[in-house]
Amino acid sequence: MSQAEKFKAGSLQPGKKFALGDIDPASVGGLNKEEAALATETNIKAIDELCYRLYAEGRRSLLIVLQGMDTAGKDGVIRKVLSGVDPVNCRVTAFKRPTAEELRHDFLWRIHKAVPPHGDIGIFNRSHYEDVLAPRVHHLVAESEWKSRYDRINDFERLLSDAGTTIVKFFLHISRDEQRRRLQARLTDPHKRWKFEQGDLAERKLWDEYQRAYEDLLVHCHSEHAPWYVIPADHKWFRTFAVSTVLRQTLETMDPQFPKEQPGLDDVVID
């Protein structure tokens, strides 16, 4: 059995005593790039087939949550890991700064509207977890408010799970040095400059505060029905392999089935 085949999703989950500093963002789990690339392609094909079965079954849905510091690779994961999935039952929602209308509602209002219906896959590129990150780091709300949101998020995810939505959450864990290299690459490459914003540098200065905020939410909002996975993401090839492996294992556990065919189809003749 290869190292890729031995890889277990559970090894990426946070524990009760958890610190991001204890996890090496450059870890590759003992794999080499070539082996991981082959396993990733196998995973992508399996994910495609399983998502097709989920769509045909039409009784459950899958919600994928992607979080991470700037440049962690959320867009890259979506492009690569879900490259084979039919767009007809797959929708990506990118949650940016709340609009004036959204701010007039509770913080989960805009999130609930984007939850995938049965048969579909929803991908949150950033998510409801932004509302326990930025408000905390930038002191936008009282501490009692952002702390209370942990319980409300847990209740929300329990509601979705009970209604037939399987939730899987990924924190793409990069190092500060790797973020610097990726931000510099955006400035150097004319085709990537559009991605760079001056605000990225201001957020980078708050690196330690964001790390502590992520540590807390990874512990407080990790559950059996809505687990977090911490993905070492300094190496893009390992990041893609790890996410694709977890998604494949999640879908295999769901084991969606084609609906039963109508009786008498063997006797049907198409004129």
PDB file of C-alpha atoms in Angstrom:
ATOM      1  CA  MET A   1       0.000   0.000   0.000  1.00  0.00           C
ATOM      2  CA  SER A   2       1.361   3.428  -0.974  1.00  0.00           C
ATOM      3  CA  GLN A   3       1.698   6.384   1.398  1.00  0.00           C
ATOM      4  CA  ALA A   4      -1.185   8.063  -0.423  1.00  0.00           C
ATOM      5  CA  GLU A   5      -3.439   5.056   0.203  1.00  0.00           C
ATOM      6  CA  LYS A   6      -2.477   5.031   3.893  1.00  0.00           C
ATOM      7  CA  PHE A   7      -3.408   8.685   4.304  1.00  0.00           C
ATOM      8  CA  LYS A   8      -6.269   9.146   6.783  1.00  0.00           C
ATOM      9  CA  ALA A   9      -8.474  12.205   6.963  1.00  0.00           C
ATOM     10  CA  GLY A  10      -8.720  12.031  10.746  1.00  0.00           C
ATOM     11  CA  SER A  11      -5.040  12.868  11.101  1.00  0.00           C
ATOM     12  CA  LEU A  12      -5.868  16.418   9.978  1.00  0.00           C
ATOM     13  CA  GLN A  13      -8.469  17.180  12.635  1.00  0.00           C
ATOM     14  CA  PRO A  14      -7.844  19.536  15.575  1.00  0.00           C
ATOM     15  CA  GLY A  15      -7.945  18.223  19.117  1.00  0.00           C
ATOM     16  CA  LYS A  16      -9.118  19.765  22.381  1.00  0.00           C
ATOM     17  CA  LYS A  17      -5.610  20.972  23.147  1.00  0.00           C
ATOM     18  CA  PHE A  18      -4.759  22.603  19.878  1.00  0.00           C
ATOM     19  CA  ALA A  19      -2.300  25.193  18.598  1.00  0.00           C
ATOM     20  CA  LEU A  20      -1.652  26.021  14.972  1.00  0.00           C
ATOM     21  CA  GLY A  21       2.009  26.477  15.866  1.00  0.00           C
ATOM     22  CA  ASP A  22       2.214  22.734  16.529  1.00  0.00           C
ATOM     23  CA  ILE A  23       1.263  21.940  12.916  1.00  0.00           C
ATOM     24  CA  ASP A  24       3.891  22.424  10.225  1.00  0.00           C
ATOM     25  CA  PRO A  25       2.257  24.195   7.256  1.00  0.00           C
ATOM     26  CA  ALA A  26       5.008  22.753   5.047  1.00  0.00           C
ATOM     27  CA  SER A  27       4.235  19.144   6.019  1.00  0.00           C
ATOM     28  CA  VAL A  28       3.627  16.702   3.173  1.00  0.00           C
ATOM     29  CA  GLY A  29       2.688  13.672   5.250  1.00  0.00           C
ATOM     30  CA  GLY A  30       5.608  11.583   4.021  1.00  0.00           C
ATOM     31  CA  LEU A  31       4.415  11.729   0.401  1.00  0.00           C
ATOM     32  CA  ASN A  32       6.291  12.763  -2.708  1.00  0.00           C
ATOM     33  CA  LYS A  33       4.863  15.057  -5.343  1.00  0.00           C
ATOM     34  CA  GLU A  34       4.519  12.446  -8.091  1.00  0.00           C
ATOM     35  CA  GLU A  35       2.715   9.929  -5.892  1.00  0.00           C
ATOM     36  CA  ALA A  36       0.372  12.592  -4.576  1.00  0.00           C
ATOM     37  CA  ALA A  37      -0.406  13.841  -8.096  1.00  0.00           C
ATOM     38  CA  LEU A  38      -1.492  10.378  -9.231  1.00  0.00           C
ATOM     39  CA  ALA A  39      -3.632   9.895  -6.132  1.00  0.00           C
ATOM     40  CA  THR A  40      -5.189  13.326  -6.605  1.00  0.00           C
ATOM     41  CA  GLU A  41      -6.302  12.506 -10.159  1.00  0.00           C
ATOM     42  CA  THR A  42      -7.847   9.265  -8.896  1.00  0.00           C
ATOM     43  CA  ASN A  43      -9.627  11.210  -6.150  1.00  0.00           C
ATOM     44  CA  ILE A  44     -10.975  13.788  -8.616  1.00  0.00           C
ATOM     45  CA  LYS A  45     -12.471  11.089 -10.834  1.00  0.00           C
ATOM     46  CA  ALA A  46     -14.065   9.395  -7.817  1.00  0.00           C
ATOM     47  CA  ILE A  47     -15.452  12.725  -6.549  1.00  0.00           C
ATOM     48  CA  ASP A  48     -17.001  13.363  -9.963  1.00  0.00           C
ATOM     49  CA  GLU A  49     -18.791   9.990  -9.965  1.00  0.00           C
ATOM     50  CA  LEU A  50     -19.949  10.316  -6.356  1.00  0.00           C
ATOM     51  CA  CYS A  51     -21.269  13.854  -6.908  1.00  0.00           C
ATOM     52  CA  TYR A  52     -23.203  12.637  -9.949  1.00  0.00           C
ATOM     53  CA  ARG A  53     -24.787   9.960  -7.780  1.00  0.00           C
ATOM     54  CA  LEU A  54     -25.575  12.586  -5.120  1.00  0.00           C
ATOM     55  CA  TYR A  55     -27.339  14.689  -7.762  1.00  0.00           C
ATOM     56  CA  ALA A  56     -29.305  11.715  -9.041  1.00  0.00           C
ATOM     57  CA  GLU A  57     -30.271  10.619  -5.534  1.00  0.00           C
ATOM     58  CA  GLY A  58     -31.599  14.111  -4.746  1.00  0.00           C
ATOM     59  CA  ARG A  59     -32.148  13.504  -1.021  1.00  0.00           C
ATOM     60  CA  ARG A  60     -29.032  14.997   0.567  1.00  0.00           C
ATOM     61  CA  SER A  61     -26.511  17.751  -0.075  1.00  0.00           C
ATOM     62  CA  LEU A  62     -22.849  18.484   0.608  1.00  0.00           C
ATOM     63  CA  LEU A  63     -21.488  21.753   1.969  1.00  0.00           C
ATOM     64  CA  ILE A  64     -17.750  22.446   1.679  1.00  0.00           C
ATOM     65  CA  VAL A  65     -16.378  25.311   3.765  1.00  0.00           C
ATOM     66  CA  LEU A  66     -12.984  26.803   2.860  1.00  0.00           C
ATOM     67  CA  GLN A  67     -11.188  29.170   5.216  1.00  0.00           C
ATOM     68  CA  GLY A  68      -7.640  30.444   5.341  1.00  0.00           C
ATOM     69  CA  MET A  69      -5.430  33.493   5.413  1.00  0.00           C
ATOM     70  CA  ASP A  70      -4.994  35.500   2.207  1.00  0.00           C
ATOM     71  CA  THR A  71      -3.160  33.464  -0.504  1.00  0.00           C
ATOM     72  CA  ALA A  72      -3.871  30.155   1.276  1.00  0.00           C
ATOM     73  CA  GLY A  73      -5.318  28.745  -1.943  1.00  0.00           C
ATOM     74  CA  LYS A  74      -9.090  28.608  -1.606  1.00  0.00           C
ATOM     75  CA  ASP A  75      -9.654  29.425  -5.276  1.00  0.00           C
ATOM     76  CA  GLY A  76      -7.007  26.937  -6.355  1.00  0.00           C
ATOM     77  CA  VAL A  77      -8.612  24.136  -4.361  1.00  0.00           C
ATOM     78  CA  ILE A  78     -11.988  24.826  -5.980  1.00  0.00           C
ATOM     79  CA  ARG A  79     -10.546  24.899  -9.506  1.00  0.00           C
ATOM     80  CA  LYS A  80      -8.547  21.701  -9.111  1.00  0.00           C
ATOM     81  CA  VAL A  81     -10.429  19.413  -6.730  1.00  0.00           C
ATOM     82  CA  LEU A  82     -13.860  20.063  -8.225  1.00  0.00           C
ATOM     83  CA  SER A  83     -12.685  20.315 -11.824  1.00  0.00           C
ATOM     84  CA  GLY A  84     -14.619  17.210 -12.859  1.00  0.00           C
ATOM     85  CA  VAL A  85     -17.917  18.027 -11.139  1.00  0.00           C
ATOM     86  CA  ASP A  86     -20.860  19.014 -13.330  1.00  0.00           C
ATOM     87  CA  PRO A  87     -21.599  22.739 -12.750  1.00  0.00           C
ATOM     88  CA  VAL A  88     -25.334  21.976 -12.885  1.00  0.00           C
ATOM     89  CA  ASN A  89     -25.310  20.768  -9.275  1.00  0.00           C
ATOM     90  CA  CYS A  90     -22.346  22.728  -7.911  1.00  0.00           C
ATOM     91  CA  ARG A  91     -22.398  26.346  -6.736  1.00  0.00           C
ATOM     92  CA  VAL A  92     -19.595  28.460  -5.265  1.00  0.00           C
ATOM     93  CA  THR A  93     -20.455  31.348  -2.950  1.00  0.00           C
ATOM     94  CA  ALA A  94     -17.749  33.849  -2.030  1.00  0.00           C
ATOM     95  CA  PHE A  95     -18.630  35.749   1.139  1.00  0.00           C
ATOM     96  CA  LYS A  96     -17.089  39.195   1.150  1.00  0.00           C
ATOM     97  CA  ARG A  97     -17.686  42.206   3.388  1.00  0.00           C
ATOM     98  CA  PRO A  98     -21.415  42.297   4.294  1.00  0.00           C
ATOM     99  CA  THR A  99     -23.578  44.684   2.312  1.00  0.00           C
ATOM    100  CA  ALA A 100     -25.809  47.304   3.919  1.00  0.00           C
ATOM    101  CA  GLU A 101     -28.793  44.999   3.395  1.00  0.00           C
ATOM    102  CA  GLU A 102     -27.004  42.033   4.981  1.00  0.00           C
ATOM    103  CA  LEU A 103     -25.994  44.104   7.994  1.00  0.00           C
ATOM    104  CA  ARG A 104     -29.667  44.773   8.689  1.00  0.00           C
ATOM    105  CA  HIS A 105     -30.161  41.041   9.411  1.00  0.00           C
ATOM    106  CA  ASP A 106     -28.564  38.522  11.754  1.00  0.00           C
ATOM    107  CA  PHE A 107     -25.091  37.393  10.674  1.00  0.00           C
ATOM    108  CA  LEU A 108     -26.331  33.999   9.450  1.00  0.00           C
ATOM    109  CA  TRP A 109     -29.068  35.416   7.204  1.00  0.00           C
ATOM    110  CA  ARG A 110     -26.904  35.684   4.095  1.00  0.00           C
ATOM    111  CA  ILE A 111     -25.323  32.310   4.819  1.00  0.00           C
ATOM    112  CA  HIS A 112     -28.550  30.351   5.047  1.00  0.00           C
ATOM    113  CA  LYS A 113     -29.655  31.616   1.638  1.00  0.00           C
ATOM    114  CA  ALA A 114     -26.580  30.008   0.047  1.00  0.00           C
ATOM    115  CA  VAL A 115     -26.965  26.543   1.622  1.00  0.00           C
ATOM    116  CA  PRO A 116     -27.105  23.907  -1.150  1.00  0.00           C
ATOM    117  CA  PRO A 117     -30.472  22.234  -1.819  1.00  0.00           C
ATOM    118  CA  HIS A 118     -30.732  18.447  -1.828  1.00  0.00           C
ATOM    119  CA  GLY A 119     -28.749  16.897  -4.649  1.00  0.00           C
ATOM    120  CA  ASP A 120     -26.341  19.812  -4.866  1.00  0.00           C
ATOM    121  CA  ILE A 121     -22.853  20.681  -3.667  1.00  0.00           C
ATOM    122  CA  GLY A 122     -22.229  24.091  -2.137  1.00  0.00           C
ATOM    123  CA  ILE A 123     -18.764  25.560  -1.713  1.00  0.00           C
ATOM    124  CA  PHE A 124     -18.278  28.481   0.637  1.00  0.00           C
ATOM    125  CA  ASN A 125     -15.184  30.493  -0.278  1.00  0.00           C
ATOM    126  CA  ARG A 126     -14.965  32.101   3.151  1.00  0.00           C
ATOM    127  CA  SER A 127     -18.106  31.633   5.192  1.00  0.00           C
ATOM    128  CA  HIS A 128     -20.031  32.316   8.384  1.00  0.00           C
ATOM    129  CA  TYR A 129     -16.702  31.952  10.179  1.00  0.00           C
ATOM    130  CA  GLU A 130     -15.700  35.388   8.940  1.00  0.00           C
ATOM    131  CA  ASP A 131     -18.131  36.673  11.565  1.00  0.00           C
ATOM    132  CA  VAL A 132     -15.999  35.324  14.404  1.00  0.00           C
ATOM    133  CA  LEU A 133     -12.732  36.417  12.790  1.00  0.00           C
ATOM    134  CA  ALA A 134     -12.783  39.988  11.481  1.00  0.00           C
ATOM    135  CA  PRO A 135     -15.167  41.296  14.185  1.00  0.00           C
ATOM    136  CA  ARG A 136     -12.858  39.872  16.840  1.00  0.00           C
ATOM    137  CA  VAL A 137      -9.539  40.943  15.316  1.00  0.00           C
ATOM    138  CA  HIS A 138     -10.747  44.443  14.378  1.00  0.00           C
ATOM    139  CA  HIS A 139     -12.846  44.924  17.543  1.00  0.00           C
ATOM    140  CA  LEU A 140     -16.009  45.547  15.520  1.00  0.00           C
ATOM    141  CA  VAL A 141     -18.313  44.009  18.125  1.00  0.00           C
ATOM    142  CA  ALA A 142     -18.127  43.307  21.838  1.00  0.00           C
ATOM    143  CA  GLU A 143     -16.259  40.205  22.965  1.00  0.00           C
ATOM    144  CA  SER A 144     -19.473  38.783  24.404  1.00  0.00           C
ATOM    145  CA  GLU A 145     -21.065  39.036  20.950  1.00  0.00           C
ATOM    146  CA  TRP A 146     -18.415  37.255  18.898  1.00  0.00           C
ATOM    147  CA  LYS A 147     -18.006  34.582  21.569  1.00  0.00           C
ATOM    148  CA  SER A 148     -21.745  33.899  21.552  1.00  0.00           C
ATOM    149  CA  ARG A 149     -21.567  33.279  17.815  1.00  0.00           C
ATOM    150  CA  TYR A 150     -19.733  29.991  18.359  1.00  0.00           C
ATOM    151  CA  ASP A 151     -22.870  28.462  19.856  1.00  0.00           C
ATOM    152  CA  ARG A 152     -25.101  29.971  17.186  1.00  0.00           C
ATOM    153  CA  ILE A 153     -22.877  28.587  14.444  1.00  0.00           C
ATOM    154  CA  ASN A 154     -22.904  25.155  16.068  1.00  0.00           C
ATOM    155  CA  ASP A 155     -26.696  25.236  16.275  1.00  0.00           C
ATOM    156  CA  PHE A 156     -26.908  26.359  12.642  1.00  0.00           C
ATOM    157  CA  GLU A 157     -24.658  23.534  11.453  1.00  0.00           C
ATOM    158  CA  ARG A 158     -26.618  21.030  13.545  1.00  0.00           C
ATOM    159  CA  LEU A 159     -29.795  22.250  11.852  1.00  0.00           C
ATOM    160  CA  LEU A 160     -28.263  21.758   8.395  1.00  0.00           C
ATOM    161  CA  SER A 161     -26.976  18.314   9.301  1.00  0.00           C
ATOM    162  CA  ASP A 162     -30.363  17.218  10.644  1.00  0.00           C
ATOM    163  CA  ALA A 163     -31.949  18.420   7.388  1.00  0.00           C
ATOM    164  CA  GLY A 164     -29.665  16.237   5.256  1.00  0.00           C
ATOM    165  CA  THR A 165     -26.627  18.416   4.551  1.00  0.00           C
ATOM    166  CA  THR A 166     -23.224  16.868   5.144  1.00  0.00           C
ATOM    167  CA  ILE A 167     -20.727  19.546   6.180  1.00  0.00           C
ATOM    168  CA  VAL A 168     -16.960  19.358   5.757  1.00  0.00           C
ATOM    169  CA  LYS A 169     -14.736  22.306   6.678  1.00  0.00           C
ATOM    170  CA  PHE A 170     -11.147  23.015   5.647  1.00  0.00           C
ATOM    171  CA  PHE A 171      -8.675  25.467   7.153  1.00  0.00           C
ATOM    172  CA  LEU A 172      -5.847  25.931   4.658  1.00  0.00           C
ATOM    173  CA  HIS A 173      -2.833  26.466   6.912  1.00  0.00           C
ATOM    174  CA  ILE A 174       0.052  28.435   5.424  1.00  0.00           C
ATOM    175  CA  SER A 175       3.100  30.012   7.026  1.00  0.00           C
ATOM    176  CA  ARG A 176       3.719  33.745   7.188  1.00  0.00           C
ATOM    177  CA  ASP A 177       6.821  33.315   5.031  1.00  0.00           C
ATOM    178  CA  GLU A 178       4.860  31.456   2.369  1.00  0.00           C
ATOM    179  CA  GLN A 179       2.214  34.173   2.349  1.00  0.00           C
ATOM    180  CA  ARG A 180       4.959  36.751   1.797  1.00  0.00           C
ATOM    181  CA  ARG A 181       6.247  34.786  -1.204  1.00  0.00           C
ATOM    182  CA  ARG A 182       2.764  34.487  -2.700  1.00  0.00           C
ATOM    183  CA  LEU A 183       1.957  38.162  -2.191  1.00  0.00           C
ATOM    184  CA  GLN A 184       5.260  39.076  -3.813  1.00  0.00           C
ATOM    185  CA  ALA A 185       4.438  36.778  -6.725  1.00  0.00           C
ATOM    186  CA  ARG A 186       1.192  38.690  -7.247  1.00  0.00           C
ATOM    187  CA  LEU A 187       3.141  41.925  -7.520  1.00  0.00           C
ATOM    188  CA  THR A 188       5.746  40.420  -9.850  1.00  0.00           C
ATOM    189  CA  ASP A 189       3.339  38.727 -12.294  1.00  0.00           C
ATOM    190  CA  PRO A 190       1.283  41.195 -14.379  1.00  0.00           C
ATOM    191  CA  HIS A 191      -1.440  38.566 -14.729  1.00  0.00           C
ATOM    192  CA  LYS A 192      -1.811  38.316 -10.954  1.00  0.00           C
ATOM    193  CA  ARG A 193      -1.552  41.969  -9.953  1.00  0.00           C
ATOM    194  CA  TRP A 194      -5.327  42.301 -10.045  1.00  0.00           C
ATOM    195  CA  LYS A 195      -5.439  40.020  -6.999  1.00  0.00           C
ATOM    196  CA  PHE A 196      -3.294  42.330  -4.883  1.00  0.00           C
ATOM    197  CA  GLU A 197      -4.900  44.903  -2.602  1.00  0.00           C
ATOM    198  CA  GLN A 198      -3.200  47.320  -0.240  1.00  0.00           C
ATOM    199  CA  GLY A 199      -5.520  46.026   2.462  1.00  0.00           C
ATOM    200  CA  ASP A 200      -3.748  42.662   2.260  1.00  0.00           C
ATOM    201  CA  LEU A 201      -0.713  44.251   3.905  1.00  0.00           C
ATOM    202  CA  ALA A 202      -2.778  45.707   6.736  1.00  0.00           C
ATOM    203  CA  GLU A 203      -4.343  42.312   7.412  1.00  0.00           C
ATOM    204  CA  ARG A 204      -0.911  40.687   7.304  1.00  0.00           C
ATOM    205  CA  LYS A 205       0.202  42.853  10.223  1.00  0.00           C
ATOM    206  CA  LEU A 206      -2.546  41.177  12.269  1.00  0.00           C
ATOM    207  CA  TRP A 207      -1.234  37.683  11.540  1.00  0.00           C
ATOM    208  CA  ASP A 208      -0.852  36.602  15.170  1.00  0.00           C
ATOM    209  CA  GLU A 209      -4.309  37.861  16.112  1.00  0.00           C
ATOM    210  CA  TYR A 210      -5.863  35.919  13.248  1.00  0.00           C
ATOM    211  CA  GLN A 211      -3.968  32.772  14.209  1.00  0.00           C
ATOM    212  CA  ARG A 212      -5.365  32.932  17.747  1.00  0.00           C
ATOM    213  CA  ALA A 213      -8.853  33.568  16.406  1.00  0.00           C
ATOM    214  CA  TYR A 214      -8.583  30.554  14.111  1.00  0.00           C
ATOM    215  CA  GLU A 215      -7.301  28.341  16.932  1.00  0.00           C
ATOM    216  CA  ASP A 216     -10.358  29.162  19.029  1.00  0.00           C
ATOM    217  CA  LEU A 217     -12.938  28.576  16.311  1.00  0.00           C
ATOM    218  CA  LEU A 218     -11.279  25.334  15.213  1.00  0.00           C
ATOM    219  CA  VAL A 219     -11.792  23.999  18.730  1.00  0.00           C
ATOM    220  CA  HIS A 220     -15.165  25.546  19.595  1.00  0.00           C
ATOM    221  CA  CYS A 221     -16.819  24.709  16.261  1.00  0.00           C
ATOM    222  CA  HIS A 222     -15.384  21.261  15.549  1.00  0.00           C
ATOM    223  CA  SER A 223     -17.981  18.503  15.804  1.00  0.00           C
ATOM    224  CA  GLU A 224     -18.712  15.044  14.485  1.00  0.00           C
ATOM    225  CA  HIS A 225     -21.461  16.338  12.191  1.00  0.00           C
ATOM    226  CA  ALA A 226     -19.433  19.366  11.001  1.00  0.00           C
ATOM    227  CA  PRO A 227     -15.729  18.527  11.332  1.00  0.00           C
ATOM    228  CA  TRP A 228     -12.775  20.789  10.675  1.00  0.00           C
ATOM    229  CA  TYR A 229      -9.676  19.614   8.828  1.00  0.00           C
ATOM    230  CA  VAL A 230      -6.429  21.576   9.122  1.00  0.00           C
ATOM    231  CA  ILE A 231      -4.637  21.271   5.773  1.00  0.00           C
ATOM    232  CA  PRO A 232      -0.904  22.099   5.595  1.00  0.00           C
ATOM    233  CA  ALA A 233      -0.939  24.366   2.547  1.00  0.00           C
ATOM    234  CA  ASP A 234       2.578  25.677   1.931  1.00  0.00           C
ATOM    235  CA  HIS A 235       2.905  23.049  -0.822  1.00  0.00           C
ATOM    236  CA  LYS A 236       0.034  23.423  -3.250  1.00  0.00           C
ATOM    237  CA  TRP A 237       0.277  19.836  -4.485  1.00  0.00           C
ATOM    238  CA  PHE A 238      -0.110  18.438  -0.970  1.00  0.00           C
ATOM    239  CA  ARG A 239      -2.931  20.849  -0.172  1.00  0.00           C
ATOM    240  CA  THR A 240      -4.832  19.628  -3.235  1.00  0.00           C
ATOM    241  CA  PHE A 241      -4.140  15.981  -2.460  1.00  0.00           C
ATOM    242  CA  ALA A 242      -5.251  16.296   1.165  1.00  0.00           C
ATOM    243  CA  VAL A 243      -8.494  18.136   0.392  1.00  0.00           C
ATOM    244  CA  SER A 244      -9.373  15.750  -2.425  1.00  0.00           C
ATOM    245  CA  THR A 245      -8.718  12.765  -0.169  1.00  0.00           C
ATOM    246  CA  VAL A 246     -10.965  14.092   2.604  1.00  0.00           C
ATOM    247  CA  LEU A 247     -13.736  14.917   0.132  1.00  0.00           C
ATOM    248  CA  ARG A 248     -13.542  11.505  -1.472  1.00  0.00           C
ATOM    249  CA  GLN A 249     -13.675   9.770   1.912  1.00  0.00           C
ATOM    250  CA  THR A 250     -16.601  11.985   2.964  1.00  0.00           C
ATOM    251  CA  LEU A 251     -18.585  11.184  -0.171  1.00  0.00           C
ATOM    252  CA  GLU A 252     -17.777   7.482   0.087  1.00  0.00           C
ATOM    253  CA  THR A 253     -19.140   7.520   3.632  1.00  0.00           C
ATOM    254  CA  MET A 254     -22.288   9.266   2.376  1.00  0.00           C
ATOM    255  CA  ASP A 255     -22.515   6.570  -0.340  1.00  0.00           C
ATOM    256  CA  PRO A 256     -25.194   8.247  -2.500  1.00  0.00           C
ATOM    257  CA  GLN A 257     -27.272   5.840  -4.592  1.00  0.00           C
ATOM    258  CA  PHE A 258     -29.061   6.097  -7.917  1.00  0.00           C
ATOM    259  CA  PRO A 259     -32.861   6.081  -7.544  1.00  0.00           C
ATOM    260  CA  LYS A 260     -34.628   2.859  -8.413  1.00  0.00           C
ATOM    261  CA  GLU A 261     -35.524   2.682 -12.072  1.00  0.00           C
ATOM    262  CA  GLN A 262     -39.112   2.509 -13.202  1.00  0.00           C
ATOM    263  CA  PRO A 263     -40.378  -1.068 -13.708  1.00  0.00           C
ATOM    264  CA  GLY A 264     -40.688  -2.472 -17.207  1.00  0.00           C
ATOM    265  CA  LEU A 265     -37.857  -0.508 -18.819  1.00  0.00           C
ATOM    266  CA  ASP A 266     -36.357  -3.647 -20.337  1.00  0.00           C
ATOM    267  CA  ASP A 267     -39.421  -3.929 -22.540  1.00  0.00           C
ATOM    268  CA  VAL A 268     -39.341  -0.355 -23.786  1.00  0.00           C
ATOM    269  CA  VAL A 269     -38.625   0.036 -27.514  1.00  0.00           C
ATOM    270  CA  ILE A 270     -37.746   3.445 -28.928  1.00  0.00           C
ATOM    271  CA  ASP A 271     -39.283   3.856 -32.376  1.00  0.00           C
TER     272      ASP A 271
END
